[in-house]
Coordinates of C-alpha atoms and ligand atoms in Angstrom, one line a residue:
X29 CA 203.6 117.3 50.5
X30 CA 203.9 121.0 49.6
X31 CA 201.6 122.7 47.1
X32 CA 204.1 122.7 44.2
X33 CA 204.9 119.0 44.6
X34 CA 201.3 118.0 44.9
X35 CA 200.4 120.0 41.8
X36 CA 203.4 118.7 39.8
X37 CA 202.5 115.1 40.8
X38 CA 198.9 115.6 39.6
X39 CA 200.0 117.1 36.4
X40 CA 202.5 114.2 35.8
X41 CA 199.6 111.8 36.3
X42 CA 197.5 113.6 33.8
X43 CA 200.3 113.6 31.3
X44 CA 200.7 109.8 31.7
X45 CA 197.0 109.2 31.5
X46 CA 196.5 111.4 28.4
X47 CA 199.7 110.1 26.7
X48 CA 198.5 110.3 23.2
X49 CA 201.4 110.1 20.8
X50 CA 201.0 113.1 18.5
X51 CA 203.0 111.2 15.8
X52 CA 200.0 109.0 15.2
X53 CA 197.2 111.2 16.4
X54 CA 196.3 113.5 13.6
X55 CA 194.7 112.7 10.3
X56 CA 196.7 115.0 8.0
X57 CA 194.7 116.4 5.0
X58 CA 196.4 116.4 1.7
X59 CA 196.1 120.1 1.4
X60 CA 194.3 123.1 3.0
X61 CA 192.5 125.5 0.7
X62 CA 193.8 129.0 0.5
X63 CA 190.3 130.6 0.5
X64 CA 189.5 129.7 4.1
X65 CA 190.5 131.1 7.5
X66 CA 193.8 129.6 8.7
X67 CA 193.5 131.7 11.9
X68 CA 190.6 133.4 13.5
X69 CA 190.1 136.8 11.7
X70 CA 189.9 138.3 15.2
X71 CA 193.6 137.3 15.7
X72 CA 195.0 138.9 12.5
X73 CA 197.5 141.6 13.4
X74 CA 195.4 144.4 11.8
X75 CA 192.4 143.4 13.8
X76 CA 191.0 146.0 16.2
X77 CA 192.5 148.8 14.2
X78 CA 191.2 151.0 11.4
X79 CA 193.9 149.5 9.2
X80 CA 191.7 146.4 8.8
X81 CA 189.5 148.2 6.3
X82 CA 192.5 148.6 3.9
X83 CA 192.1 144.9 3.0
X84 CA 189.4 142.9 1.3
X85 CA 188.3 139.4 2.5
X86 CA 190.5 137.6 0.1
X87 CA 193.6 139.5 1.2
X88 CA 192.7 138.9 4.9
X89 CA 192.3 135.1 4.3
X90 CA 195.7 135.1 2.6
X91 CA 197.1 137.0 5.6
X92 CA 195.5 134.5 7.9
X93 CA 197.4 131.8 6.1
X94 CA 200.8 133.3 6.5
X95 CA 200.1 134.5 10.1
X96 CA 199.1 131.0 11.0
X97 CA 202.4 129.8 9.5
X98 CA 204.2 132.5 11.5
X99 CA 202.6 131.6 14.8
X100 CA 203.2 127.8 14.2
X101 CA 206.8 128.6 13.3
X102 CA 207.1 130.6 16.5
X103 CA 205.7 127.7 18.4
X104 CA 208.3 125.4 16.8
X105 CA 211.3 127.6 17.3
X106 CA 210.2 128.7 20.8
X107 CA 209.7 125.1 21.9
X108 CA 213.1 124.1 20.5
X109 CA 214.6 126.9 22.7
X110 CA 212.4 125.8 25.6
X111 CA 213.7 122.2 25.5
X112 CA 217.3 123.4 25.3
X113 CA 216.9 125.7 28.3
X114 CA 214.9 123.3 30.5
X115 CA 217.5 120.6 29.7
X116 CA 220.3 123.0 30.6
X117 CA 219.0 123.5 34.1
X118 CA 217.1 120.2 34.6
X119 CA 219.6 118.9 37.1
X120 CA 220.4 122.1 38.9
X121 CA 217.1 123.9 39.5
X122 CA 215.8 123.6 43.1
X123 CA 212.5 121.8 42.5
X124 CA 213.0 118.6 44.5
X125 CA 210.5 116.0 43.4
X126 CA 208.5 118.5 41.3
X127 CA 211.4 118.1 38.8
X128 CA 209.7 114.9 37.7
X129 CA 207.2 116.9 35.7
X130 CA 210.0 118.4 33.5
X131 CA 210.4 115.1 31.8
X132 CA 206.7 115.3 30.7
X133 CA 207.1 118.9 29.7
X134 CA 210.1 118.0 27.4
X135 CA 208.3 115.0 26.0
X136 CA 205.2 117.0 25.1
X137 CA 207.1 119.9 23.7
X138 CA 209.0 117.6 21.5
X139 CA 205.8 116.3 20.0
X140 CA 204.4 119.8 19.5
X141 CA 207.6 120.8 17.7
X142 CA 207.2 117.8 15.4
X143 CA 203.6 118.7 14.4
X144 CA 204.1 122.5 14.1
X145 CA 207.1 122.0 11.9
X146 CA 205.4 119.4 9.8
X147 CA 202.4 121.6 9.3
X148 CA 204.5 124.6 8.1
X149 CA 206.5 122.5 5.7
X150 CA 203.6 120.4 4.3
X151 CA 201.2 123.2 3.8
X152 CA 203.4 126.2 3.2
X153 CA 206.8 124.8 2.3
X154 CA 208.6 126.8 4.9
X155 CA 209.2 127.5 8.6
X156 CA 210.0 131.2 9.4
X157 CA 213.4 131.4 11.1
X158 CA 213.6 132.6 14.7
X159 CA 214.7 136.3 14.6
X160 CA 215.1 136.5 18.4
X161 CA 218.4 138.3 18.9
X162 CA 220.6 136.8 21.6
X163 CA 219.9 138.6 24.9
X164 CA 223.0 140.0 26.3
X165 CA 224.3 137.9 29.1
X166 CA 223.6 139.7 32.3
X167 CA 225.5 138.4 35.3
X168 CA 223.0 136.4 37.1
X169 CA 223.0 134.2 40.2
X170 CA 221.9 130.6 39.5
X171 CA 218.6 131.3 41.2
X172 CA 217.9 134.3 39.0
X173 CA 218.9 132.4 35.9
X174 CA 216.5 129.5 36.7
X175 CA 213.7 131.9 37.5
X176 CA 214.2 133.7 34.2
X177 CA 214.1 130.4 32.2
X178 CA 210.7 129.6 33.6
X179 CA 209.4 133.2 33.4
X180 CA 210.4 133.4 29.7
X181 CA 208.7 130.1 29.0
X182 CA 205.6 131.4 30.7
X183 CA 205.5 134.6 28.6
X184 CA 205.8 132.5 25.4
X185 CA 203.2 130.0 26.5
X186 CA 200.6 132.6 27.7
X187 CA 200.8 134.4 24.3
X188 CA 200.5 131.1 22.4
X189 CA 197.7 129.9 24.6
X190 CA 195.5 132.9 23.8
X191 CA 195.9 132.1 20.1
X192 CA 195.1 128.4 20.7
X193 CA 192.0 129.1 22.6
X194 CA 190.6 131.7 20.1
X195 CA 191.4 129.5 17.1
X196 CA 190.0 126.3 18.6
X197 CA 186.8 128.2 19.5
X198 CA 186.2 130.0 16.1
X199 CA 184.2 127.9 13.7
X200 CA 185.2 130.0 10.8
X201 CA 188.7 128.5 11.1
X202 CA 189.5 125.3 9.0
X203 CA 188.6 122.2 11.1
X204 CA 192.1 120.7 11.0
X205 CA 193.7 123.9 12.1
X206 CA 191.2 124.1 14.9
X207 CA 192.0 120.6 16.0
X208 CA 195.7 121.3 16.2
X209 CA 195.0 124.4 18.3
X210 CA 192.7 122.4 20.5
X211 CA 195.2 119.6 21.0
X212 CA 198.0 122.1 21.8
X213 CA 195.8 124.0 24.2
X214 CA 195.1 120.9 26.3
X215 CA 198.8 120.2 26.9
X216 CA 199.7 123.8 27.4
X217 CA 197.0 124.3 30.1
X218 CA 199.1 121.9 32.2
X219 CA 202.4 123.5 31.4
X220 CA 201.0 127.0 32.3
X221 CA 199.6 125.7 35.6
X222 CA 203.0 124.2 36.4
X223 CA 205.0 127.2 35.3
X224 CA 203.0 129.6 37.5
X225 CA 203.6 127.4 40.6
X226 CA 207.3 127.0 39.8
X227 CA 207.7 130.7 39.5
X228 CA 206.1 131.3 42.9
X229 CA 208.3 128.6 44.4
X230 CA 211.6 130.0 42.8
X231 CA 210.8 133.7 43.5
X232 CA 212.2 134.0 47.0
X233 CA 215.7 132.8 46.1
X234 CA 215.7 134.7 42.8
X235 CA 214.9 137.9 44.7
X236 CA 217.3 137.4 47.6
X237 CA 220.0 139.8 46.3
X238 CA 219.6 143.5 46.5
X239 CA 218.3 145.0 43.2
X240 CA 217.2 141.6 41.9
X241 CA 213.6 142.8 41.3
X242 CA 214.7 145.5 38.9
X243 CA 217.3 143.3 37.2
X244 CA 214.7 140.6 36.5
X245 CA 212.1 143.1 35.4
X246 CA 214.5 144.6 32.9
X247 CA 215.3 141.1 31.5
X248 CA 211.6 140.2 31.3
X249 CA 210.6 143.5 29.7
X250 CA 213.0 142.7 26.8
X251 CA 211.6 139.1 26.5
X252 CA 208.1 140.5 26.3
X253 CA 209.0 143.0 23.6
X254 CA 210.6 140.1 21.6
X255 CA 207.6 137.8 22.0
X256 CA 205.2 140.6 21.0
X257 CA 207.3 141.9 18.1
X258 CA 207.6 138.4 16.6
X259 CA 203.8 138.3 16.0
X260 CA 204.3 141.1 13.4
X261 CA 206.5 139.4 10.8
X262 CA 207.3 141.5 7.7
X263 CA 208.1 138.2 5.8
X264 CA 204.5 137.0 6.5
X265 CA 203.1 140.3 5.2
X266 CA 205.2 139.9 2.1
X267 CA 204.2 136.3 1.6
X268 CA 200.6 137.4 1.9
X269 CA 201.2 139.8 -1.0
X270 CA 201.0 143.0 1.1
X271 CA 203.4 145.8 0.2
X272 CA 205.8 147.5 2.7
X273 CA 205.8 144.9 5.4
X274 CA 208.1 146.9 7.7
X275 CA 205.8 149.9 7.6
X276 CA 202.8 147.7 8.3
X277 CA 204.6 146.2 11.3
X278 CA 205.7 149.5 12.7
X279 CA 202.2 151.1 12.4
X280 CA 200.5 148.1 14.0
X281 CA 203.0 147.7 16.8
X282 CA 202.4 151.3 17.9
X283 CA 198.6 151.3 17.4
X284 CA 196.9 152.0 20.8
X285 CA 194.3 149.3 20.2
X286 CA 197.0 146.7 19.6
X287 CA 199.0 147.8 22.7
X288 CA 195.9 147.4 24.8
X289 CA 195.3 144.0 23.3
X290 CA 198.9 142.9 24.2
X291 CA 198.6 144.2 27.7
X292 CA 195.2 142.8 28.6
X293 CA 194.6 139.6 26.5
X294 CA 198.1 138.3 25.9
X295 CA 200.1 139.5 28.9
X296 CA 197.5 140.3 31.6
X297 CA 197.9 137.0 33.5
X298 CA 201.7 137.1 33.4
X299 CA 201.9 140.7 34.5
X300 CA 199.5 140.1 37.4
X301 CA 201.6 137.2 38.5
X302 CA 204.9 139.2 38.4
X303 CA 203.2 142.0 40.3
X304 CA 202.2 139.6 43.0
X305 CA 205.7 138.1 43.2
X306 CA 207.2 141.6 43.4
X307 CA 208.8 142.1 40.0
X308 CA 208.0 145.6 38.7
X309 CA 207.5 145.2 34.9
X310 CA 207.0 148.4 32.9
Ligands
FE2_25 FE1 203.9 123.4 23.2
FE2_26 FE1 204.3 124.2 26.7

């Protein structure tokens, strides 16, 4: 049995063993107080910058509420897209028996979508829409297309994973929100392990054509910019009562401390993997 197949087989067994049904798993509180941390204060978008001191604790707690809703909305809309994309290539991608795990992936993401959407609607009355602009259709070989599907999923999952780990760990965060982060973290650890193996497996075919490395790198650089940009939502700043959301977004996105945070904490693992595979990201 090759490594990918062995790994996928083990992950499938874990999914079956752990099969909790999220629909019945959580004990949903009636409400979550506003004057508490909905995300770790270390994860707020002004964290690590001198702009943090512009706000008092009450304003930061309110921001944590809307940035939590933003990140749960991104999980929901991203997982919806993930299920659509994995379903589109499910029968075509060259994974042999390791394809089996994709059924667990879709099953688990469907449950995550359900609880993230429910959380946003029950406690904030809204889900932020997905602002991802449609990427222009580059002409791709099937192998490049399939590689990009899994690479984009991995970018999305690595970013979300960092948030889950930090929130689950931070005892300042409301216990129910910590529990959701913890639960999502457990499933996502398996998805990320699988995704990394799949990319190594699909890389040779995806890179077979001359110039593929630069083509894939350009596509992935755009996906990274979209995933990072989505964390800085002007609508969330507005809902948190902060003025000039677009200006806040622009200032934070170009802050050197934030850029360093994106590169090391959020994207470090993904970028190292692409480097090893031979895709020159910027
Ligand atoms: Fe998920
Ligand atoms: Fe996932």
